Amino acid sequence: MTDPLHRLPLHALHAEHQARFGAFASYEMPIQYPSGLRAEHLHTREQAGLFDVSHMGQLRITPADGRPATLYAQLEAALPVDFEGWASGHQRYSLLLNERGGIEDDLMLVHLADGAQAEVRMVVNAGNREHDLALLRERCPKLRIEWTDAALVALQGPAAEAALAALDPAAAALRFMEAATLRLLGAECFATRSGYTGEDGYEISLPAAQAEAIVRRLLANPAVKLAGLGARDTLRLEAGLPLHGSDIDAATTPVESGLAFAIPKSRRAGGAKAGGFPGADTILRELAEGTARRLVGLVSREQVPIRAHALIADP
């Protein structure tokens, strides 16, 4: 007997819009809507798609002793990051690595500092939520690492800025990979100017109780349409963005995966904080000597999409 699937805070809204649901990472997810995946994909590229990504894990990380130095030291030992020069309100892409240099998960982190206080907001992949939490708590015993009880939506596409700025003009001032608290219909919401579609846009953490009202207001804009998990996958694939568990996993390293940019120069050989993170020996060696394999993208000449695990042969 399988465990029942979790439902998103916005499940009723998706059902109202006749979403076709499917299981993903223990959640009942909207895969597509009546307009179809292709229409959702193209609308996001041309205007704005709104994706419910509340299945993703949202973490708030703070030092148990209240000292920013503790937060930074613990996370720099657990991840290949460097807080030196990392301005408050800025977001970075990072990797949770194992001792062999494999990618346990890829992450988005925001550094928030105000005087003598500091915290990190982290988003992890849905399928790795509990695994990541356990591993981070094991590696960072001096930190408080807790889930944030909030919905998460991604507003993506060239019309995203105008649509969100209509609710709070401060959204327009955010630059790529910056974060800020916005007030949407009176609710405090945490937004980053980022996403995983290859388009400009935002990921917005919404109080669960106000999420439906905010999403309905966004959808009242004719430029904004709901898009499902299917279109999110084709958009990120078209943009060349890897998906953990599909393109990268615990057996692939950042260098093999074309993600070496996520290793700061200061954590590489010769850097001020060289090494000192899980898998550093393997990764620094691969950066210096190269790897036997590399992740590459292929473009099909056929109209039929290539499915996962399909055999690709050279005729």
Coordinates of C-alpha atoms in Angstrom, one line a residue:
M1 CA 0.0 0.0 0.0
T2 CA 1.5 3.3 -1.1
D3 CA 1.4 6.4 1.1
P4 CA -1.2 9.1 0.0
L5 CA 0.2 12.0 -2.0
H6 CA 0.6 15.4 -0.5
R7 CA -1.5 18.2 -1.9
L8 CA -0.3 21.7 -2.6
P9 CA -1.8 24.7 -0.8
L10 CA -3.2 25.8 -4.2
H11 CA -4.6 22.3 -5.1
A12 CA -8.3 23.6 -5.3
L13 CA -7.3 26.4 -7.6
H14 CA -5.5 24.0 -10.0
A15 CA -8.5 21.7 -10.0
E16 CA -10.8 24.6 -10.7
H17 CA -8.6 25.3 -13.8
Q18 CA -9.0 21.7 -14.9
A19 CA -5.4 20.7 -14.3
R20 CA -4.3 17.2 -15.2
F21 CA -2.6 15.9 -12.1
G22 CA 0.3 13.5 -11.7
A23 CA 2.5 12.2 -8.9
F24 CA 5.9 13.8 -8.5
A25 CA 8.2 13.6 -5.4
S26 CA 5.2 12.4 -3.2
Y27 CA 3.1 15.3 -4.3
E28 CA 0.0 15.5 -6.5
M29 CA 1.2 18.0 -9.0
P30 CA -0.5 19.9 -11.9
I31 CA 1.2 18.5 -15.0
Q32 CA -0.7 20.6 -17.5
Y33 CA -3.9 22.5 -18.2
P34 CA -6.5 22.2 -21.0
S35 CA -4.5 24.5 -23.3
G36 CA -1.7 21.9 -23.4
L37 CA 2.0 21.7 -22.6
R38 CA 3.1 23.3 -25.9
A39 CA 0.8 26.4 -25.4
E40 CA 2.0 26.8 -21.8
H41 CA 5.7 26.5 -22.9
L42 CA 5.3 29.1 -25.6
H43 CA 3.2 31.5 -23.5
T44 CA 5.9 31.5 -20.9
R45 CA 8.5 32.4 -23.5
E46 CA 6.3 35.1 -25.0
Q47 CA 4.4 36.5 -21.9
A48 CA 4.3 35.0 -18.4
G49 CA 3.7 31.5 -17.0
L50 CA 2.8 31.0 -13.4
F51 CA 4.1 27.7 -11.9
D52 CA 3.2 26.2 -8.5
V53 CA 6.4 24.9 -7.1
S54 CA 5.3 24.6 -3.5
H55 CA 6.6 21.0 -3.5
M56 CA 10.1 22.4 -3.3
G57 CA 11.7 22.5 0.1
Q58 CA 12.1 26.0 1.7
L59 CA 14.6 26.2 4.6
R60 CA 15.4 29.0 7.0
I61 CA 18.9 28.6 8.5
T62 CA 20.1 30.5 11.6
P63 CA 22.9 30.2 14.1
A64 CA 21.9 28.6 17.4
D65 CA 24.2 31.0 19.3
G66 CA 23.0 34.0 17.3
R67 CA 26.5 34.8 15.9
P68 CA 26.8 35.3 12.1
A69 CA 30.3 33.9 12.3
T70 CA 28.9 30.5 13.4
L71 CA 26.4 30.5 10.5
Y72 CA 29.2 31.2 8.0
A73 CA 31.7 28.8 9.4
Q74 CA 29.3 25.9 9.5
L75 CA 27.9 26.4 6.0
E76 CA 31.3 26.9 4.5
A77 CA 32.3 23.5 6.0
A78 CA 29.2 21.9 4.6
L79 CA 29.0 23.5 1.2
P80 CA 31.4 24.9 -1.4
V81 CA 30.4 28.5 -0.6
D82 CA 32.2 31.6 0.6
F83 CA 30.3 34.3 2.5
E84 CA 33.2 36.8 2.2
G85 CA 31.9 39.6 -0.1
W86 CA 28.4 37.9 -0.4
A87 CA 26.1 40.9 0.1
S88 CA 22.9 40.7 2.0
G89 CA 19.8 40.2 -0.2
H90 CA 21.8 38.4 -2.9
Q91 CA 21.1 34.8 -4.1
R92 CA 23.6 32.2 -5.2
Y93 CA 23.4 28.7 -6.7
S94 CA 25.3 26.0 -4.8
L95 CA 25.6 22.2 -4.5
L96 CA 25.3 19.8 -1.7
L97 CA 28.1 17.3 -2.3
N98 CA 29.1 13.9 -0.9
E99 CA 32.6 12.9 0.1
R100 CA 33.2 11.5 -3.4
G101 CA 32.4 14.9 -5.0
G102 CA 28.9 13.7 -6.2
I103 CA 26.0 16.0 -6.2
E104 CA 23.5 15.1 -3.6
D105 CA 21.4 18.1 -4.6
D106 CA 21.6 21.5 -6.1
L107 CA 20.4 24.5 -4.1
M108 CA 19.5 28.1 -4.2
L109 CA 20.7 30.2 -1.2
V110 CA 19.9 33.8 -0.1
H111 CA 22.2 35.5 2.4
L112 CA 20.3 37.9 4.7
A113 CA 22.3 40.0 7.2
D114 CA 21.2 42.9 9.4
G115 CA 23.7 44.3 11.8
A116 CA 24.6 41.5 14.3
Q117 CA 22.0 39.1 12.9
A118 CA 22.3 36.8 9.8
E119 CA 20.4 34.0 8.2
V120 CA 20.2 32.0 5.0
R121 CA 17.1 31.0 3.1
M122 CA 17.6 27.9 1.0
V123 CA 15.4 26.1 -1.6
V124 CA 16.1 22.4 -2.2
N125 CA 14.6 19.9 -4.7
A126 CA 11.3 18.3 -3.8
G127 CA 12.6 14.7 -4.1
N128 CA 15.5 15.4 -1.7
R129 CA 13.7 17.4 1.0
E130 CA 14.1 15.0 3.9
H131 CA 17.5 13.7 2.8
D132 CA 18.9 17.3 2.5
L133 CA 17.5 18.3 5.9
A134 CA 19.1 15.3 7.6
L135 CA 22.4 15.8 5.9
L136 CA 22.6 19.5 6.7
R137 CA 21.7 19.0 10.3
E138 CA 24.3 16.3 10.6
R139 CA 27.0 18.6 9.1
C140 CA 25.9 21.8 10.8
P141 CA 25.0 20.9 14.5
K142 CA 25.4 24.5 15.6
L143 CA 22.7 25.8 13.3
R144 CA 18.9 25.8 13.5
I145 CA 17.6 24.4 10.2
E146 CA 13.8 24.5 9.8
W147 CA 11.2 24.2 7.1
T148 CA 9.3 27.4 6.1
D149 CA 5.6 26.8 6.0
A150 CA 4.7 28.7 2.8
A151 CA 3.6 28.2 -0.7
L152 CA 6.1 28.9 -3.5
V153 CA 5.2 30.0 -7.0
A154 CA 7.4 30.9 -10.0
L155 CA 6.3 33.8 -12.2
Q156 CA 8.4 33.5 -15.4
G157 CA 8.6 35.2 -18.7
P158 CA 9.1 38.7 -20.3
A159 CA 5.8 40.0 -18.8
A160 CA 6.6 38.8 -15.3
E161 CA 8.1 42.1 -14.1
A162 CA 5.1 44.2 -15.1
A163 CA 2.7 41.6 -13.7
L164 CA 4.3 41.5 -10.2
A165 CA 5.1 45.2 -10.1
A166 CA 1.4 45.9 -10.5
L167 CA 1.0 44.4 -7.0
D168 CA 4.2 45.9 -5.5
P169 CA 6.3 48.4 -7.6
A170 CA 9.4 47.3 -5.6
A171 CA 9.5 44.1 -7.7
A172 CA 10.8 46.1 -10.6
A173 CA 13.8 47.2 -8.7
L174 CA 15.1 43.7 -8.1
R175 CA 17.9 42.6 -10.3
F176 CA 18.8 39.0 -11.3
M177 CA 19.6 36.9 -8.3
E178 CA 18.5 39.5 -5.8
A179 CA 15.9 39.0 -3.0
A180 CA 13.5 41.2 -1.1
T181 CA 10.4 41.2 0.9
L182 CA 7.4 42.4 -1.1
R183 CA 3.9 43.3 0.1
L184 CA 1.3 41.6 -2.0
L185 CA -2.3 42.3 -1.2
G186 CA -1.1 43.2 2.3
A187 CA 0.8 40.0 2.9
E188 CA 4.6 40.0 3.4
C189 CA 6.1 37.7 0.7
F190 CA 9.8 36.8 0.1
A191 CA 10.7 37.1 -3.6
T192 CA 13.9 36.4 -5.6
R193 CA 14.5 37.5 -9.2
S194 CA 15.4 34.0 -10.5
G195 CA 13.8 30.9 -11.8
Y196 CA 14.5 27.7 -13.7
T197 CA 13.0 28.3 -17.2
G198 CA 15.7 30.4 -18.9
E199 CA 13.4 33.4 -18.7
D200 CA 13.4 36.5 -16.5
G201 CA 11.1 36.1 -13.6
Y202 CA 10.6 35.6 -9.9
E203 CA 10.2 32.9 -7.3
I204 CA 7.8 34.1 -4.6
S205 CA 7.3 32.5 -1.2
L206 CA 3.7 33.3 -0.1
P207 CA 2.0 32.8 3.3
A208 CA -0.2 29.7 2.7
A209 CA -3.3 31.5 3.9
Q210 CA -3.0 34.3 1.4
A211 CA -1.5 32.4 -1.5
E212 CA -4.7 31.7 -3.4
A213 CA -5.8 35.4 -3.3
I214 CA -2.4 36.6 -4.5
V215 CA -2.3 34.0 -7.3
R216 CA -5.8 34.9 -8.4
R217 CA -4.9 38.5 -8.6
L218 CA -1.8 37.7 -10.8
L219 CA -4.0 35.5 -13.0
A220 CA -6.4 38.4 -13.5
N221 CA -3.7 39.9 -15.7
P222 CA -4.3 38.5 -19.2
A223 CA -0.5 38.2 -19.7
V224 CA -0.3 35.6 -16.9
K225 CA -1.4 32.0 -17.4
L226 CA -1.0 28.9 -15.3
A227 CA 1.7 26.4 -16.5
G228 CA 2.3 22.9 -15.2
L229 CA 5.2 20.7 -14.3
G230 CA 5.4 19.4 -17.9
A231 CA 6.1 22.9 -19.3
R232 CA 8.5 23.6 -16.5
D233 CA 10.5 20.6 -17.6
T234 CA 10.6 21.4 -21.3
L235 CA 11.5 25.0 -20.6
R236 CA 14.4 24.1 -18.3
L237 CA 15.6 21.5 -20.8
E238 CA 15.4 23.9 -23.7
A239 CA 17.5 26.4 -21.6
G240 CA 20.1 23.7 -20.8
L241 CA 19.4 23.7 -17.1
P242 CA 20.0 20.3 -15.4
L243 CA 17.5 18.5 -13.2
H244 CA 18.7 16.6 -10.2
G245 CA 17.8 12.9 -10.4
S246 CA 17.6 13.1 -14.2
D247 CA 20.7 14.8 -15.6
I248 CA 22.8 15.0 -12.4
D249 CA 22.9 12.8 -9.3
A250 CA 25.0 11.6 -6.4
A251 CA 27.3 9.8 -8.9
T252 CA 28.1 12.9 -11.0
T253 CA 30.5 15.7 -10.0
P254 CA 30.1 19.4 -10.7
V255 CA 33.0 19.3 -13.2
E256 CA 31.5 16.4 -15.1
S257 CA 28.1 18.2 -15.1
G258 CA 29.3 21.5 -16.4
L259 CA 28.5 23.1 -13.0
A260 CA 32.1 24.0 -11.9
F261 CA 31.0 27.7 -11.9
A262 CA 29.3 26.9 -8.6
I263 CA 32.7 26.3 -6.9
P264 CA 33.9 29.8 -6.0
K265 CA 37.5 30.7 -6.9
S266 CA 38.3 31.1 -3.2
R267 CA 37.5 27.4 -2.6
R268 CA 39.7 26.2 -5.5
A269 CA 43.4 25.4 -5.4
G270 CA 45.3 28.6 -4.5
G271 CA 42.2 30.3 -3.1
A272 CA 42.0 31.9 0.3
K273 CA 39.7 29.2 1.5
A274 CA 40.8 26.3 -0.8
G275 CA 39.2 23.0 -0.2
G276 CA 37.6 22.2 3.2
F277 CA 34.2 21.1 1.9
P278 CA 32.9 17.5 1.2
G279 CA 34.3 16.1 -2.0
A280 CA 37.0 18.8 -2.3
D281 CA 39.8 16.4 -3.1
T282 CA 38.0 14.9 -6.1
I283 CA 36.7 18.2 -7.4
L284 CA 40.0 20.1 -7.2
R285 CA 41.7 17.2 -8.9
E286 CA 39.1 17.2 -11.7
L287 CA 39.4 21.0 -12.1
A288 CA 43.2 20.6 -12.6
E289 CA 43.3 17.4 -14.7
G290 CA 39.9 17.1 -16.4
T291 CA 37.4 14.3 -16.3
A292 CA 36.7 11.1 -18.4
R293 CA 33.1 12.1 -19.1
R294 CA 31.1 15.3 -19.5
L295 CA 27.4 16.1 -19.6
V296 CA 26.5 17.5 -23.0
G297 CA 23.3 18.6 -24.7
L298 CA 22.0 17.2 -28.0
V299 CA 19.5 18.8 -30.4
S300 CA 17.1 16.4 -32.2
R301 CA 16.3 17.0 -35.8
E302 CA 13.0 15.1 -35.4
Q303 CA 9.7 16.6 -34.3
V304 CA 9.1 13.8 -31.8
P305 CA 10.6 14.5 -28.4
I306 CA 13.3 12.2 -27.0
R307 CA 12.0 10.6 -23.9
A308 CA 14.1 9.9 -20.8
H309 CA 16.3 6.7 -21.1
A310 CA 15.7 6.5 -24.9
L311 CA 18.5 4.8 -26.8
I312 CA 20.3 7.3 -29.0
A313 CA 22.1 5.7 -32.0
D314 CA 24.3 7.1 -34.7
P315 CA 22.9 5.6 -38.0

